[in-house]
Coordinates of C-alpha atoms in Angstrom, one line a residue:
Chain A
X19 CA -158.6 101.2 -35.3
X20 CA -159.6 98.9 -38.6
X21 CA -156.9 98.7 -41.0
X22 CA -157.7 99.1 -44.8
X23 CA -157.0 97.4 -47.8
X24 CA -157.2 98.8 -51.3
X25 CA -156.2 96.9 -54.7
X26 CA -155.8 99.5 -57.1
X27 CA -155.9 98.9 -61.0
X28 CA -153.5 101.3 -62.4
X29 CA -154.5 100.4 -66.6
X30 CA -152.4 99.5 -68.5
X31 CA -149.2 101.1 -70.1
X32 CA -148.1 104.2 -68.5
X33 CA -150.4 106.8 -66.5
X34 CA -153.0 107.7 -69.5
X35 CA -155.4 105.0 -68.1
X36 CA -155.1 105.9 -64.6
X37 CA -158.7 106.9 -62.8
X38 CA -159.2 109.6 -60.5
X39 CA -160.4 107.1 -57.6
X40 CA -157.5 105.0 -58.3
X41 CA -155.0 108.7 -57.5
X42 CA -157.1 109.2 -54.9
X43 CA -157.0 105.9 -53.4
X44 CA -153.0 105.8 -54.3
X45 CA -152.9 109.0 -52.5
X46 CA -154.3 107.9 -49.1
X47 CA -152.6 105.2 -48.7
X48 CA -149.8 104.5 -46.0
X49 CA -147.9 102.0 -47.5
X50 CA -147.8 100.5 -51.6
X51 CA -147.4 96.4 -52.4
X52 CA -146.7 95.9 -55.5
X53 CA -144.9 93.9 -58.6
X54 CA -141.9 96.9 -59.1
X55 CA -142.9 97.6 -62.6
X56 CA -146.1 98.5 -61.1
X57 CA -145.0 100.7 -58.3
X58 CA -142.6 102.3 -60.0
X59 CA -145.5 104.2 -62.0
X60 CA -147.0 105.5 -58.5
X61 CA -145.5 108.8 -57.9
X62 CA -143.4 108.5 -54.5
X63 CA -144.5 110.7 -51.4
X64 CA -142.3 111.1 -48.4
X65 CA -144.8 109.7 -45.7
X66 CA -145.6 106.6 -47.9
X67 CA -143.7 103.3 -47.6
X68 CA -143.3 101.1 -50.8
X69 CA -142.7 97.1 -50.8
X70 CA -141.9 95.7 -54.3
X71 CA -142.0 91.8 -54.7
X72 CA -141.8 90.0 -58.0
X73 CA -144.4 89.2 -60.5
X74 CA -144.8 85.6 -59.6
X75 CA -145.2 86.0 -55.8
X76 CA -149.2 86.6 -55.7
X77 CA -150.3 85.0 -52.9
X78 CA -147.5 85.7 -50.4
X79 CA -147.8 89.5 -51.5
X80 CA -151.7 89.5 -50.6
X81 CA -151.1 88.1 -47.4
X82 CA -148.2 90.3 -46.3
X83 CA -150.7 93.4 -47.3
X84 CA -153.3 92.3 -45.2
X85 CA -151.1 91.3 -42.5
X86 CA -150.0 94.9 -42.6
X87 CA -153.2 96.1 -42.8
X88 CA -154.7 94.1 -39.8
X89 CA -152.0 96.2 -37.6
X90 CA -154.1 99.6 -38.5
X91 CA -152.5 100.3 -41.6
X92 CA -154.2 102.2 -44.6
X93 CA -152.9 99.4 -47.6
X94 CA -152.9 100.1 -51.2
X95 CA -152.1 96.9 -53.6
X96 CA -151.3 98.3 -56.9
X97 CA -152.2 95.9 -60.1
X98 CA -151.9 96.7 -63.7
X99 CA -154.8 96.4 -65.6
X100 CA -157.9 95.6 -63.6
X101 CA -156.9 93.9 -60.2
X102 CA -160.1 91.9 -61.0
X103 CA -159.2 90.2 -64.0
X104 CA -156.9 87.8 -64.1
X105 CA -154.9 89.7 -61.3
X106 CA -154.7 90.7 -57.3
X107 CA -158.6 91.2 -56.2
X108 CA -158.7 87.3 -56.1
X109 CA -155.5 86.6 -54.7
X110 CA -156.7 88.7 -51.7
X111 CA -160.1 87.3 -51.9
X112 CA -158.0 83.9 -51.2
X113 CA -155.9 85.3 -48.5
X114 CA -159.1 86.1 -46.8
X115 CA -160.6 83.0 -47.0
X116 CA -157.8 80.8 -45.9
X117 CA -156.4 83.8 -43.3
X118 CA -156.9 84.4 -39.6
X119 CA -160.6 85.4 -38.7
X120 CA -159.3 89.5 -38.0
X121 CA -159.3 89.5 -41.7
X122 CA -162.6 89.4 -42.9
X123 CA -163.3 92.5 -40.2
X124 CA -161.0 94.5 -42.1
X125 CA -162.6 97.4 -45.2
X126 CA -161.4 96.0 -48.4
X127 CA -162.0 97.5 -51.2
X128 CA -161.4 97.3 -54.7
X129 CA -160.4 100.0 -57.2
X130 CA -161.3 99.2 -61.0
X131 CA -158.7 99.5 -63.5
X132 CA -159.1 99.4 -67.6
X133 CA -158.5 96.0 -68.3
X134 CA -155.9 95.3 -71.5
X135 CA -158.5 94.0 -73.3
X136 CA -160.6 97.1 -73.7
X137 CA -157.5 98.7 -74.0
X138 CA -156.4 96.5 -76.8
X139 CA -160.3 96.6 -78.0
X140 CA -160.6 100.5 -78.2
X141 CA -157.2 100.8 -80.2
X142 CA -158.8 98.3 -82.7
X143 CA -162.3 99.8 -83.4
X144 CA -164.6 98.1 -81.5
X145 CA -164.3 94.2 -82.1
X146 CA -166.1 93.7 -78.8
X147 CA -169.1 95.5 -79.8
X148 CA -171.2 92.2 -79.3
X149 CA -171.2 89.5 -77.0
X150 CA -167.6 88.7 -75.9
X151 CA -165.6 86.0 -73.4
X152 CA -162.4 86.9 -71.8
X153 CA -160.2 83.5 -71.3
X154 CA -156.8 83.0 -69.6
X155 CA -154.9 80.2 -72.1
X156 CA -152.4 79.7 -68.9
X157 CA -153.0 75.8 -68.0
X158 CA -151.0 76.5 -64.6
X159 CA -154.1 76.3 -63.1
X160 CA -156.6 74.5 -65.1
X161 CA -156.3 71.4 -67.2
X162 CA -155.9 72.0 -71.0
X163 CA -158.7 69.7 -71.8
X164 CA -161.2 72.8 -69.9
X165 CA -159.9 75.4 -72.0
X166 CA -160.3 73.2 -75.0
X167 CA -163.6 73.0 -74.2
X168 CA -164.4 76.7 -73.0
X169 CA -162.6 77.8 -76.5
X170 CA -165.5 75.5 -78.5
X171 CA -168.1 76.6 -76.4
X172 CA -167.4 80.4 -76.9
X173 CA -166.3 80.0 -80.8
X174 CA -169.2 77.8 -81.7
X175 CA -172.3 80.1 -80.0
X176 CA -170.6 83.1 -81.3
X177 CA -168.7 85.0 -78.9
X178 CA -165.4 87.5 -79.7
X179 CA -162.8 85.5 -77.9
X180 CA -160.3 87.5 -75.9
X181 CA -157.0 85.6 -74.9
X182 CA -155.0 86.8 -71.4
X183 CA -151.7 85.3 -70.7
X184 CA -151.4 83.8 -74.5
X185 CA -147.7 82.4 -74.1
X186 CA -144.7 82.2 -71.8
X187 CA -141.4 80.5 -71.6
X188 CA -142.7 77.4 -69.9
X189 CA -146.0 77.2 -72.5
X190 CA -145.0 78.0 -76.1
X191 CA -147.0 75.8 -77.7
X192 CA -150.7 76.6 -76.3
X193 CA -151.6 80.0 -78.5
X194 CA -151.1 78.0 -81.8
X195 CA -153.2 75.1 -80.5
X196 CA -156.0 77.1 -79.5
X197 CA -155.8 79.2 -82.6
X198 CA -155.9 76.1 -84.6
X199 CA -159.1 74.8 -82.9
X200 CA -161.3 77.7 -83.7
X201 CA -160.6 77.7 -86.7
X202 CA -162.8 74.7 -87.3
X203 CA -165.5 77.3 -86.1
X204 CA -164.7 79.6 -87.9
X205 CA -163.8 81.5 -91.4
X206 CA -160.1 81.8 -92.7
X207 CA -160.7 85.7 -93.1
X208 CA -162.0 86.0 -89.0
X209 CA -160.1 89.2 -87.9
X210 CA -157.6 88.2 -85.3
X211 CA -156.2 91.2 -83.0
X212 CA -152.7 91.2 -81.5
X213 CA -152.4 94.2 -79.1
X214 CA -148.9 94.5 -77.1
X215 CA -147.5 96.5 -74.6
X216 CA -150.8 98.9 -75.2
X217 CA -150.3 102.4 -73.7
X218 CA -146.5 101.8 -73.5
X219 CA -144.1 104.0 -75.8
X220 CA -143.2 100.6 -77.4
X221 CA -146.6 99.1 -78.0
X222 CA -147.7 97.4 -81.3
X223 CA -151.2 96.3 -82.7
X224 CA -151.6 93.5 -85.3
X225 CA -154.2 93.0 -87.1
X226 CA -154.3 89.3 -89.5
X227 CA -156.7 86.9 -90.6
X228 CA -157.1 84.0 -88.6
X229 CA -155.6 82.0 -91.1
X230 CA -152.6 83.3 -91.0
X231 CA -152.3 84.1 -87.1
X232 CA -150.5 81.3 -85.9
X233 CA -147.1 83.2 -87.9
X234 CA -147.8 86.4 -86.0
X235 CA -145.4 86.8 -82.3
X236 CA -146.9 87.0 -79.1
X237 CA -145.8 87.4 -75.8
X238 CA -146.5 87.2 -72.1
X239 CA -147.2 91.4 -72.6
X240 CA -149.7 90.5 -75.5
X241 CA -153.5 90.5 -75.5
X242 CA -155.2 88.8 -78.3
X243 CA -158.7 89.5 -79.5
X244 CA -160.4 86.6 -82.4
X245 CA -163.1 87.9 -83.7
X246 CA -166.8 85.8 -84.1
X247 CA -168.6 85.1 -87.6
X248 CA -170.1 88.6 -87.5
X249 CA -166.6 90.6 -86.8
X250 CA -165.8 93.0 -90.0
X251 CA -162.3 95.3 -91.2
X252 CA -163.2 98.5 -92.6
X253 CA -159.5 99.2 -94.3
X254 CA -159.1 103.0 -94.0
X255 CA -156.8 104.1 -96.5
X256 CA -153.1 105.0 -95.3
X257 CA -154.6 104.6 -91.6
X258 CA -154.9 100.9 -89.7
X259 CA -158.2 99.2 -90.7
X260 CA -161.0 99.4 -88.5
X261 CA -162.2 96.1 -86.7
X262 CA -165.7 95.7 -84.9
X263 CA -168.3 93.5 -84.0
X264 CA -171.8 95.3 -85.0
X265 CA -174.3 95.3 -82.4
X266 CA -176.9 93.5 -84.3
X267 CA -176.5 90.1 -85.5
X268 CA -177.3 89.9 -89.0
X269 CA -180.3 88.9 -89.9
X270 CA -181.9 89.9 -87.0
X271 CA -184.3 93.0 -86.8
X272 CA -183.8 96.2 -84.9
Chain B
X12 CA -157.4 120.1 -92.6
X13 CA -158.5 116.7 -91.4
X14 CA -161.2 115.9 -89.3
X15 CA -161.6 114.1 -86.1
X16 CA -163.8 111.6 -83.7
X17 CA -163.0 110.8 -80.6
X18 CA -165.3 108.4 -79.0
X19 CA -164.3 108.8 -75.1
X20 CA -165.6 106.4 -72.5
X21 CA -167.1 108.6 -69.4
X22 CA -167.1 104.9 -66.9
X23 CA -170.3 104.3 -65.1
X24 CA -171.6 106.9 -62.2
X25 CA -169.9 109.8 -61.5
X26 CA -166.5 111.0 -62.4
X27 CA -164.7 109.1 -60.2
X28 CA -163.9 106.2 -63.1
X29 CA -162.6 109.2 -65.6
X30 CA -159.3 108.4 -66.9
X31 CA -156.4 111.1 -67.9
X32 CA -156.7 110.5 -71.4
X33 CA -160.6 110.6 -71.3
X34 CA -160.4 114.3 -69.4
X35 CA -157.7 115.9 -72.0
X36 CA -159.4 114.1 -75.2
X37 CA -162.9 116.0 -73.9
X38 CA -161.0 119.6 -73.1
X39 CA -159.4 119.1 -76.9
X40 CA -162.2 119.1 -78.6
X41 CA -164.3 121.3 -80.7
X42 CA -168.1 120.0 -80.4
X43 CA -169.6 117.4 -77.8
X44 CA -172.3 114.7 -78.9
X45 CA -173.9 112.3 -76.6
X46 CA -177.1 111.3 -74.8
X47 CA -177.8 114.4 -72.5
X48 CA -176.9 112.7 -68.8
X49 CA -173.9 111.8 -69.8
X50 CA -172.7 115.3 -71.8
X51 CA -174.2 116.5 -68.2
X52 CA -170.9 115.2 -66.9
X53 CA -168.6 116.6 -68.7
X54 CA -167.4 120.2 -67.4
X55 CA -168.2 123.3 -69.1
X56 CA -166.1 124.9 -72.0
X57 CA -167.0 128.2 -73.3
X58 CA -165.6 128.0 -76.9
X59 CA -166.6 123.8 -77.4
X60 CA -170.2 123.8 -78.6
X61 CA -172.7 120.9 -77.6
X62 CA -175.3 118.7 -79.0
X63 CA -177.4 115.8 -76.9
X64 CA -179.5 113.6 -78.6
X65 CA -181.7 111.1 -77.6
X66 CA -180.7 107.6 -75.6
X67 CA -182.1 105.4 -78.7
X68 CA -180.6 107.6 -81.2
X69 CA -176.9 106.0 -81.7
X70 CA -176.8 105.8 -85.3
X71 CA -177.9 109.3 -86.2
X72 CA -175.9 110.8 -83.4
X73 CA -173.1 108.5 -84.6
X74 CA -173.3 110.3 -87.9
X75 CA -173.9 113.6 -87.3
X76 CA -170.9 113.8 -85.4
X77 CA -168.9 112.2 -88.1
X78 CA -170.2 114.8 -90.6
X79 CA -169.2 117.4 -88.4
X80 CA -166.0 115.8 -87.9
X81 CA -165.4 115.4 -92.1
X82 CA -165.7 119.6 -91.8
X83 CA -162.4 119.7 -90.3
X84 CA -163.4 119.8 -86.8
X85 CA -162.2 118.2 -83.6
X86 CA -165.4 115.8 -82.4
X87 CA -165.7 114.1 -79.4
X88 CA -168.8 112.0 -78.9
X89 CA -168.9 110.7 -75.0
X90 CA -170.2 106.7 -74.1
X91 CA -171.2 106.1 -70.8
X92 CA -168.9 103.0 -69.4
X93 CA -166.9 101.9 -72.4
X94 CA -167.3 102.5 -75.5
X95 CA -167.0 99.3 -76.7
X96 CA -168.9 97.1 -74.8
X97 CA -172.2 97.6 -76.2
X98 CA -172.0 100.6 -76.9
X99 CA -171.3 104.0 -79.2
X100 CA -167.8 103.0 -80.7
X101 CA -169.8 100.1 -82.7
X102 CA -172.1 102.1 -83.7
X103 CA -169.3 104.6 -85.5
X104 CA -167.6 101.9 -87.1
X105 CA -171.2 100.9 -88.4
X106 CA -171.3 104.7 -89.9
X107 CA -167.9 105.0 -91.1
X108 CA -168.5 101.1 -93.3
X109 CA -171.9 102.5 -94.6
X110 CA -171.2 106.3 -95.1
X111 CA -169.4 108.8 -97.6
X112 CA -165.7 107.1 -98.4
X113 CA -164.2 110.5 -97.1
X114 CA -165.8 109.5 -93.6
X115 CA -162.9 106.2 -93.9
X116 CA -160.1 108.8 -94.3
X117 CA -160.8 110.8 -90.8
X118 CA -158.7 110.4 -87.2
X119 CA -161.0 108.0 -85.4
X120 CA -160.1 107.4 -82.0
X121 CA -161.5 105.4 -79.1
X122 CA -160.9 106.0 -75.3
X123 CA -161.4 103.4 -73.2
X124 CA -163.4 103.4 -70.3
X125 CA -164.7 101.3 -66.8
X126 CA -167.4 99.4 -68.1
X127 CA -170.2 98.7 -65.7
X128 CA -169.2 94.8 -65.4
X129 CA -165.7 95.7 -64.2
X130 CA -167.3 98.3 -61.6
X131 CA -169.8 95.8 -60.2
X132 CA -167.2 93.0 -59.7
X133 CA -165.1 95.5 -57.9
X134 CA -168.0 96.0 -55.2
X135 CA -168.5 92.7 -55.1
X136 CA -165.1 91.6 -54.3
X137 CA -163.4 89.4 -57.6
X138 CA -165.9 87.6 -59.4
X139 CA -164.3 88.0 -62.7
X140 CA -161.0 86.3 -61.1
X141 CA -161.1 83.7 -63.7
X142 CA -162.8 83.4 -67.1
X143 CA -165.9 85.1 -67.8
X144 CA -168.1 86.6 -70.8
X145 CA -170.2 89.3 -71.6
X146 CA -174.1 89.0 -73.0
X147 CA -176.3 91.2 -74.0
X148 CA -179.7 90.1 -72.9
X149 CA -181.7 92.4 -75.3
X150 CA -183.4 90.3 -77.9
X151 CA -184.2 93.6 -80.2
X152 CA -180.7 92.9 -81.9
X153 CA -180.3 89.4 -82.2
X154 CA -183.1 86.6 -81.9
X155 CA -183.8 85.2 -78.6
X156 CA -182.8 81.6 -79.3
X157 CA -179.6 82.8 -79.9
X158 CA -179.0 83.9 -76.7
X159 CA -180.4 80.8 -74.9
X160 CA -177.8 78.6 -77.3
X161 CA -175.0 81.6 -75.7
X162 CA -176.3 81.1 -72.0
X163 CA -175.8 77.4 -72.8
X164 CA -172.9 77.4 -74.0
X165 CA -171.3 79.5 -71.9
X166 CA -172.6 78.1 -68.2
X167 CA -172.1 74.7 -69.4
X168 CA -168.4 75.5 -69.9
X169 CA -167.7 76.9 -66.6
X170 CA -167.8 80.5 -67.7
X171 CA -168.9 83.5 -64.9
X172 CA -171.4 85.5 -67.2
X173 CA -171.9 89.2 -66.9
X174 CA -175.9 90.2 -68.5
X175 CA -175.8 94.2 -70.3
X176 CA -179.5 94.9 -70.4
X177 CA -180.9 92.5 -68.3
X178 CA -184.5 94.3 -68.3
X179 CA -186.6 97.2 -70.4
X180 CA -190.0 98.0 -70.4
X181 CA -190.6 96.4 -73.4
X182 CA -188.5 93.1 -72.5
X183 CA -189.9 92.0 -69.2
X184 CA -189.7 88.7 -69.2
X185 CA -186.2 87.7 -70.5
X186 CA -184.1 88.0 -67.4
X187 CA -186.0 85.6 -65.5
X188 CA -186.0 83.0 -68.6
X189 CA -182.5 84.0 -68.6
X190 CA -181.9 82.5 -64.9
X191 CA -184.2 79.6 -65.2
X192 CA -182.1 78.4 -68.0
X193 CA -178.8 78.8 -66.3
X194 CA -180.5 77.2 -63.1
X195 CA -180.4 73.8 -65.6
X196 CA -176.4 73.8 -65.2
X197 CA -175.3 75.9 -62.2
X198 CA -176.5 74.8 -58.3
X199 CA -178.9 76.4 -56.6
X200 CA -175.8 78.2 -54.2
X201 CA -174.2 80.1 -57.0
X202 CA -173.7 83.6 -56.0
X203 CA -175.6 86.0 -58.7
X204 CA -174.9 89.8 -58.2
X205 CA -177.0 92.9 -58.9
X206 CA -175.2 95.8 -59.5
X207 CA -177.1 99.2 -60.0
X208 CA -176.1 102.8 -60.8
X209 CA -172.6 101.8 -59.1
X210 CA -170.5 105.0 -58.7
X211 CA -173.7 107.0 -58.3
X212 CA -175.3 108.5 -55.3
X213 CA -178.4 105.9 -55.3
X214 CA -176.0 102.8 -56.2
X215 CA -177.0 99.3 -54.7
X216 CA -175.4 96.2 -54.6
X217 CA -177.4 92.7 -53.9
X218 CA -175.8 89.2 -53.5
X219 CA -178.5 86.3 -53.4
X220 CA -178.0 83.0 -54.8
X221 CA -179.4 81.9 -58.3
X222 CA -182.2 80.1 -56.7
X223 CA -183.9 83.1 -55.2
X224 CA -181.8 85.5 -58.1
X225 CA -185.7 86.4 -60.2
X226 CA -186.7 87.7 -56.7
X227 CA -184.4 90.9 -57.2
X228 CA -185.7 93.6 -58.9
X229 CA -183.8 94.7 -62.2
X230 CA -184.1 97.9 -64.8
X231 CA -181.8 98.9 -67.4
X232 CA -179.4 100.4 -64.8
X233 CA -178.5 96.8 -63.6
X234 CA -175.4 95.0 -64.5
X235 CA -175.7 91.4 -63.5
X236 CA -172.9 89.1 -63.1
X237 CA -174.1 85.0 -62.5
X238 CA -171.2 83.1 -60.8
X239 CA -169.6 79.8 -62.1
X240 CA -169.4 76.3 -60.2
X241 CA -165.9 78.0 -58.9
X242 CA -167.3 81.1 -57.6
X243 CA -167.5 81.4 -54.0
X244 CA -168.7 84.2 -51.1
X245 CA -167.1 84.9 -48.1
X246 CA -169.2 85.9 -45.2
X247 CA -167.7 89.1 -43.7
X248 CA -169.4 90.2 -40.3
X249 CA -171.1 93.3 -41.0
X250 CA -170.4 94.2 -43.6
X251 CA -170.9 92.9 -47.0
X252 CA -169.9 89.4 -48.5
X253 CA -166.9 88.6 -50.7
X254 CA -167.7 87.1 -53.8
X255 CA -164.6 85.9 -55.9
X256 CA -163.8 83.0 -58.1
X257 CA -160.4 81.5 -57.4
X258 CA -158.0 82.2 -59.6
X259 CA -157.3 77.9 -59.9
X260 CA -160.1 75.7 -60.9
X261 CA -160.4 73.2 -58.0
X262 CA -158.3 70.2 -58.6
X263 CA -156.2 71.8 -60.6
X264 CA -152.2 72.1 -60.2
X265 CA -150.4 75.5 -59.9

């Protein structure tokens, strides 16, 4: 009997995003792995067993999924978001590549979850209407000096920028920094989006001009969205304004 | 009585990629608008009228449905994938900032959806694990130079890219021009994926590497996602390969 691995993006927030294969695939499983938080938005059923472990424990977490999962075991992995960005479909792709050989023999699969940022992009308008980059500002694990440089390459062709893990206790001072450099690409008036806790009772969205970003809070649970040369606010009286990227670039012809 | 437009992302393929708030926001509503297959998708309501239009009419559809909507009715107009990755939630904002000021006073509301680069990377393994961006290869909406500075860019600063309309019958020859360039900067090894009608019946998914990538055949179904330096494939026996791209660059401390 081959075991089975699923990593299963739940969305974001609470159970609004959830996809029907994602139920289904939550469902079949025999067993859940999980950061709590996570699991603790999978309904319980009686013949399932559930194995919390803390945010920070990603690696170790894959491997004791798949080592359950290589004993015949139907797996599910839960991940908020989209276990494919910036989350668990990696770390398992890891554990597989560094793991015993019985691994790569197993069925893996990966469920797709809504990622924040088109979470965060749809509550806006649609700032990610154009060509857009999606860029983890964590230097855990690259050197600052890269995401310097991936921040001017995306800023200076053009792209919507959005940020993933903007700030944490141990790296407060990286969001301003970054925010700082493109603004020598770009205008004082760029529309800069601050979406947190999105499809949570408590979430937020902030919406400034990039000149004034750097006063605005951010946090760990915060996905950020700066806008290129050709992002526009519609303000919509009494309502939030309206921020999007048009599909054509100005200038050009349809 | 105010109106109401709800843009709601369907995900790629079937309805397997539906979310919860997707399937009530298209049972609440009054009148449908879309391009036919994907109205096709949505279940049958006896009192909600419908109204498909035509694949390469976005902005009219966009406003009819906002005119409808400024009546006083509930309006949902349905996106394939996301709505806001290239695609219909753009185009409303574009209608709202151009059209009658009573249009800027309605309930607009996006829904989020899978977009098709999320769904290919999840067949493919994790090859969004670290950062990546999103092009548009048509050249109808922004000039073609443009997008060879964005390729550029982009591959030179280590960014996994993701093409939206790699192919159409009247843009034939940009996808290979497209992988020549990034053949300059990436090596010849670099996993490229070709991801077709994924979550349909007839879906297909090719792996090849960037040197023999133009060899694939690609239509306006494909989502094609072009690896980084980082990204690597793990050979599974019989089944399919793993393509992921670690969530640390190489060399870097976590």
């Amino acid at each position: 009997m081959t075991g089975r691995l699923t990593v299963v993006g739940l969305g974001p927030g609470d159970d609004r995003y959830l996809t029907r294969e994602a139920s289904d695939a939550l469902e079949a499983a025999d067993a859940l792995y999980g950061y709590g938080p996570y699991l603790d938005r999978v309904p319980a059923q009686a013949a399932q067993t559930r194995h919390a472990s803390d945010n920070r424990e990603e690696g170790a977490r894959a491997e004791t999924a798949l080592r359950q999962a290589a004993q015949g075991a139907s797996v599910a992995l839960v991940s908020g978001g989209d276990p494919g960005v910036f989350a668990m479909a990696a770390s398992v792709c890891e554990a597989i590549e560094t793991g015993p050989e019985a691994w790569r023999a197993l069925h893996i699969a990966i469920i797709p979850g809504i990622t924040a940022m088109l979470a965060v992009a749809a509550r806006a308008g649609a700032p990610l209407g154009h060509d857009f980059c999606a860029l983890s500002l964590s230097d855990n694990l690259k050197p600052w000096e890269m995401i310097e440089r991936r921040l001017d390459a995306a800023a200076s062709a053009g792209f919507v920028i959005a940020f993933y893990n903007p700030v944490s206790r141990a790296r407060p001072w990286q969001l301003a920094k970054a925010l700082a450099l493109l603004a020598r690409h770009l205008p004082d008036r760029t529309p800069v989006i601050f979406g947190r806790a999105v499809g949570r009772a408590d979430e937020s969205l902030t919406v400034t001009p990039l000149a004034s970003a750097h006063e605005v809070a951010a946090d760990m649970a915060t996905l950020i969205i700066v806008g290129s040369r050709e992002t526009r606010l519609i303000v919509c009286e009494g309502q939030a304004p309206l921020v999007y990227t048009p599909r054509a670039v100005e200038g050009a012809m349809a």
